[in-house]
Amino acid sequence: NNNTNINNKFRLPLLGALSLSALTSSSSIHRGNGAALFAAAANNYTGAATNTNSQKGAAFVTTNSPKQSKQINAETTSQQAIRVEVADDYSMKRGPSPLAFASSIKRSFGLSSTSSTTSLSMSTAKEDSSKTKMSRTPPPLRNFRNSFSHSWIRDLNPEDPENYERSLAQSRGGPGRPVFNGHYVSVRPTPLKNPKLVIYSPDMLSELGFREEEANSEPFVKYFSGDVDGAFENIVEEDTVDEDDAGMKAEKDIETWATPYALSIMGRRYTNNCPYGTGDGYGDGRAISVGEIVVPHSRQSGTTTVSNGDDDDDDDDALYPHAASRYELQLKGAGQTPFCRGADGRAVLRSSIREFLASEAMHNLGVSTTRALSLVVSEKGNTSTRPWYSGSAKVRELPRMVDPRLSQYDDRQKRELISQLAAQAKSDPDMMVEEKCAMTTRVASSFVRIGHLDLFARRVEMAQMKGGGKKSPSKEKVKEMSQYQELEDMMWHACYREYYRDAYAPYWETKDAQGAAMALMEGAMTRIAKMVGGWIRVGFVQGNFNADNCLVGGRTMDYGPFGFLDVYHPLSAKWTGSGEHFGFMNQPNAGYANLSVLVESLLPIIDANGGDSDVVRDEMLNKAQTIFTDTVDEVMRTKMGLDCGGDDSSDSAKEAEELWEEMEQLLKIARGDWTLFWRQLTYVAAEYSPAKSGKESGGSYASDYYDGMLTMLLGDKDTNPFYDALTTENRASLRAWIERWHVALAECYRSASERSGDAPTPPEETMRLANPKYTLGEWMLVDAYSKADPGKSPGNPFPAKGGDYSGVHELFDLCKDPYAEGSAEQHRKYYRRAPDESLRAGGTAFMS
């Protein structure tokens, strides 16, 4: 792979010919930020031949699908007649931008969260006789079930009977099996034993239309711990339901499903992780969707109409998207599916706590993300054994400055090399731990992954190779293939769920699939770049940013081996398998590579509809390169308060770029804390604000003026943003940088004032909204989940301690307003450098 980079300024220099094999087991120091990027990403995107004689897989009996016998080449269910605009934002509703993160407007369905009664929508003729019924509270989950609208089941296809039988014939007696066609398999979650609600998000609860008291009800806990049928078994009406309100009964079908998708890493297709070597065994291995719902944006006078199940009378589904939002709910850790590849399908409490808190933290940080509704634990019930780290697991020993192997380098190069080795010094778990199982309910407008389109595009290409012989089949023949229809259906569904205004409404009636595909590429390009830029801004490392972990809606998902930065390094990542390609500053490159997979996956649609795929590929990827680069540059200008609103090619933009390049080197060598450094710089901007100083740009200040800035930046013993003591040289460099930065800050404010004619937003306020005070350091999460479940060695009883969820709730409160100063206690506990021990400990500094 070549080393083309989105942003070459983030490339680390190779330091001579020193072989890391002499220092560590890592095979290279740094190969640049762009492994397999841009043109390389497209060139590496090669299809792997599907092995039709795959090994025998495992059986898994699908259940509960009304369309199990539907043939794959049959016409899909007709689309709803009324589908108009949907908000093309970065979340499930019109939400805050990354820099305007005010509390989201809550929508309600069912009862208002502040109301204790429900007003039923009744006809005028029956109004007087129904007054007693209007004040009756519906049972838990009734409104939720009546809002079901499973578009994935309605508009897409299950595997057909022939391929289902073929799959069973290749099974090995377990749950896993190959799935050869279709967009989903129907599968029920495996309920947790003795479920207990640990925490829920009140904001998400209200947005989905639940009443506050429903969260603690037995049906709610059952449903979101996997017992989706049992949740409704013992619901008793408060009054006898007569023939007049029989429609109030929750009669909509409960549908649950898992989906197949493909794996591509940095733009390259893989099948070798599939048990069958074909890619037919990859998909949702432990995540099961437990419903889609449509929630109206508002109800009359703060009251709520309970859906009566009659589409002619009260069709909430028809309100989507102009007057209602669509949500999909998915249980993570819901048990085995056909795609589990031999694993137990469970999630442990430790990882579930991390996912719940990180999802809600990212939302409040203003970064597009899936949300978390609830976290349920199996108390004295289900457990799973996982490899993890003992107290003695530490990072490998690093060379010291006096190490003779480094004698050929000067002191600056030595520090840079040791810093890089520290970022990559990881090890695998050294023990097995038995942990409690749990389920997190995650929520999004959809979970359409790039990997979904990737899978069906591969199948089109394989069908073309098989059916065309030496000559490629005609466009008409391609469009008749069932594999092509699956791909096009998946594309239309992605447009419908995520880009209705731009990619669905303008093209659906005329069936302009080429136009829709182009619009989908454009929309995904912008959103994915914006999402990754948000990661850089808040110091987030996703860790495993494959195409199957990248939603076409540009929404952060799959909080597995993630981490928020403590010590800065461009290659920082918590996961032992992240490599260089998923390192912190390489994430824009990974996002670009994932976008290239999406483009390639939609090219069969372009070709089949008369377009030129080569032209489209070049156009889209060239445009994407610019968008990803510009997004990262804008993020860094904003963090420094230097986004003056002018042309990106202006002198101020170039000055900001040079300032970041200079500071990046110092942060790397002196091991700066990403969150602390930028927040401390914000305090400097506020104390010495150009908006209140009145000092003209370019004017000279006394030396002690900048010395005061340096003192403020370095904080106290806990808030000093550098983990290593600054050398005399580094301190002088930092002092010179502050002076140059503050001059640029004043000039930026002056030029913005001249352009607007009014006083612009003070730079310190822009910086405050770009630089959070609180992020979820791994050391904080470890403390919270260790109190909840310390785990145990297999065969030994669980320790008496455990079951303490106070730390989880404390961090949840901290995450609600990460840009505010917080309480004195929050400041003392959480606004500080990570403890030195946490920077070396397995499971905290790194994880598998």
PDB file of N, CA, C and O in Angstrom, residues 661-684:
ATOM      1  N   GLU A 661       0.651  22.314  13.349  1.00  0.00           N
ATOM      2  CA  GLU A 661       1.793  21.435  13.066  1.00  0.00           C
ATOM      3  C   GLU A 661       2.866  21.561  14.151  1.00  0.00           C
ATOM      4  O   GLU A 661       3.456  20.577  14.594  1.00  0.00           O
ATOM      5  N   GLU A 662       3.098  22.790  14.577  1.00  0.00           N
ATOM      6  CA  GLU A 662       4.114  23.031  15.601  1.00  0.00           C
ATOM      7  C   GLU A 662       3.685  22.454  16.945  1.00  0.00           C
ATOM      8  O   GLU A 662       4.462  21.784  17.639  1.00  0.00           O
ATOM      9  N   MET A 663       2.419  22.681  17.331  1.00  0.00           N
ATOM     10  CA  MET A 663       1.945  22.183  18.621  1.00  0.00           C
ATOM     11  C   MET A 663       1.824  20.672  18.620  1.00  0.00           C
ATOM     12  O   MET A 663       2.052  20.022  19.643  1.00  0.00           O
ATOM     13  N   GLU A 664       1.488  20.088  17.485  1.00  0.00           N
ATOM     14  CA  GLU A 664       1.351  18.628  17.409  1.00  0.00           C
ATOM     15  C   GLU A 664       2.652  17.938  17.809  1.00  0.00           C
ATOM     16  O   GLU A 664       2.643  16.929  18.522  1.00  0.00           O
ATOM     17  N   GLN A 665       3.757  18.496  17.375  1.00  0.00           N
ATOM     18  CA  GLN A 665       5.045  17.912  17.719  1.00  0.00           C
ATOM     19  C   GLN A 665       5.311  17.991  19.216  1.00  0.00           C
ATOM     20  O   GLN A 665       5.785  17.030  19.831  1.00  0.00           O
ATOM     21  N   LEU A 666       4.971  19.124  19.821  1.00  0.00           N
ATOM     22  CA  LEU A 666       5.214  19.287  21.259  1.00  0.00           C
ATOM     23  C   LEU A 666       4.280  18.381  22.073  1.00  0.00           C
ATOM     24  O   LEU A 666       4.710  17.777  23.062  1.00  0.00           O
ATOM     25  N   LEU A 667       3.028  18.281  21.676  1.00  0.00           N
ATOM     26  CA  LEU A 667       2.093  17.392  22.378  1.00  0.00           C
ATOM     27  C   LEU A 667       2.576  15.949  22.324  1.00  0.00           C
ATOM     28  O   LEU A 667       2.446  15.194  23.294  1.00  0.00           O
ATOM     29  N   LYS A 668       3.148  15.576  21.220  1.00  0.00           N
ATOM     30  CA  LYS A 668       3.615  14.205  21.041  1.00  0.00           C
ATOM     31  C   LYS A 668       4.865  13.929  21.874  1.00  0.00           C
ATOM     32  O   LYS A 668       4.938  12.912  22.579  1.00  0.00           O
ATOM     33  N   ILE A 669       5.813  14.833  21.831  1.00  0.00           N
ATOM     34  CA  ILE A 669       7.082  14.600  22.531  1.00  0.00           C
ATOM     35  C   ILE A 669       6.932  14.718  24.044  1.00  0.00           C
ATOM     36  O   ILE A 669       7.491  13.912  24.803  1.00  0.00           O
ATOM     37  N   ALA A 670       6.159  15.706  24.505  1.00  0.00           N
ATOM     38  CA  ALA A 670       5.990  15.915  25.948  1.00  0.00           C
ATOM     39  C   ALA A 670       4.781  15.172  26.504  1.00  0.00           C
ATOM     40  O   ALA A 670       4.434  15.356  27.661  1.00  0.00           O
ATOM     41  N   ARG A 671       4.134  14.365  25.675  1.00  0.00           N
ATOM     42  CA  ARG A 671       3.004  13.534  26.091  1.00  0.00           C
ATOM     43  C   ARG A 671       1.896  14.398  26.702  1.00  0.00           C
ATOM     44  O   ARG A 671       1.553  14.280  27.869  1.00  0.00           O
ATOM     45  N   GLY A 672       1.321  15.236  25.855  1.00  0.00           N
ATOM     46  CA  GLY A 672       0.254  16.121  26.301  1.00  0.00           C
ATOM     47  C   GLY A 672      -1.068  15.395  26.436  1.00  0.00           C
ATOM     48  O   GLY A 672      -1.365  14.449  25.709  1.00  0.00           O
ATOM     49  N   ASP A 673      -1.875  15.840  27.385  1.00  0.00           N
ATOM     50  CA  ASP A 673      -3.226  15.313  27.562  1.00  0.00           C
ATOM     51  C   ASP A 673      -4.152  16.082  26.625  1.00  0.00           C
ATOM     52  O   ASP A 673      -4.271  17.305  26.721  1.00  0.00           O
ATOM     53  N   TRP A 674      -4.853  15.373  25.718  1.00  0.00           N
ATOM     54  CA  TRP A 674      -5.638  16.020  24.675  1.00  0.00           C
ATOM     55  C   TRP A 674      -6.739  16.909  25.255  1.00  0.00           C
ATOM     56  O   TRP A 674      -6.910  18.059  24.849  1.00  0.00           O
ATOM     57  N   THR A 675      -7.493  16.394  26.210  1.00  0.00           N
ATOM     58  CA  THR A 675      -8.614  17.152  26.766  1.00  0.00           C
ATOM     59  C   THR A 675      -8.115  18.334  27.590  1.00  0.00           C
ATOM     60  O   THR A 675      -8.581  19.466  27.445  1.00  0.00           O
ATOM     61  N   LEU A 676      -7.165  18.087  28.485  1.00  0.00           N
ATOM     62  CA  LEU A 676      -6.671  19.148  29.371  1.00  0.00           C
ATOM     63  C   LEU A 676      -6.001  20.276  28.588  1.00  0.00           C
ATOM     64  O   LEU A 676      -6.185  21.455  28.901  1.00  0.00           O
ATOM     65  N   PHE A 677      -5.182  19.923  27.596  1.00  0.00           N
ATOM     66  CA  PHE A 677      -4.458  20.970  26.879  1.00  0.00           C
ATOM     67  C   PHE A 677      -5.425  21.954  26.237  1.00  0.00           C
ATOM     68  O   PHE A 677      -5.279  23.179  26.399  1.00  0.00           O
ATOM     69  N   TRP A 678      -6.410  21.469  25.527  1.00  0.00           N
ATOM     70  CA  TRP A 678      -7.310  22.369  24.801  1.00  0.00           C
ATOM     71  C   TRP A 678      -8.228  23.136  25.747  1.00  0.00           C
ATOM     72  O   TRP A 678      -8.549  24.299  25.489  1.00  0.00           O
ATOM     73  N   ARG A 679      -8.619  22.505  26.854  1.00  0.00           N
ATOM     74  CA  ARG A 679      -9.463  23.244  27.795  1.00  0.00           C
ATOM     75  C   ARG A 679      -8.655  24.318  28.520  1.00  0.00           C
ATOM     76  O   ARG A 679      -9.139  25.430  28.749  1.00  0.00           O
ATOM     77  N   GLN A 680      -7.421  24.017  28.892  1.00  0.00           N
ATOM     78  CA  GLN A 680      -6.566  25.022  29.527  1.00  0.00           C
ATOM     79  C   GLN A 680      -6.283  26.183  28.572  1.00  0.00           C
ATOM     80  O   GLN A 680      -6.253  27.343  28.983  1.00  0.00           O
ATOM     81  N   LEU A 681      -6.100  25.864  27.305  1.00  0.00           N
ATOM     82  CA  LEU A 681      -5.890  26.924  26.323  1.00  0.00           C
ATOM     83  C   LEU A 681      -7.145  27.795  26.208  1.00  0.00           C
ATOM     84  O   LEU A 681      -7.045  29.015  26.002  1.00  0.00           O
ATOM     85  N   THR A 682      -8.312  27.188  26.360  1.00  0.00           N
ATOM     86  CA  THR A 682      -9.570  27.943  26.353  1.00  0.00           C
ATOM     87  C   THR A 682      -9.613  28.930  27.507  1.00  0.00           C
ATOM     88  O   THR A 682     -10.051  30.078  27.355  1.00  0.00           O
ATOM     89  N   TYR A 683      -9.147  28.497  28.690  1.00  0.00           N
ATOM     90  CA  TYR A 683      -9.110  29.401  29.843  1.00  0.00           C
ATOM     91  C   TYR A 683      -8.157  30.564  29.600  1.00  0.00           C
ATOM     92  O   TYR A 683      -8.409  31.703  30.019  1.00  0.00           O
ATOM     93  N   VAL A 684      -7.046  30.282  28.911  1.00  0.00           N
ATOM     94  CA  VAL A 684      -6.111  31.354  28.564  1.00  0.00           C
ATOM     95  C   VAL A 684      -6.794  32.358  27.630  1.00  0.00           C
ATOM     96  O   VAL A 684      -6.685  33.577  27.813  1.00  0.00           O
TER      97      VAL A 684
END
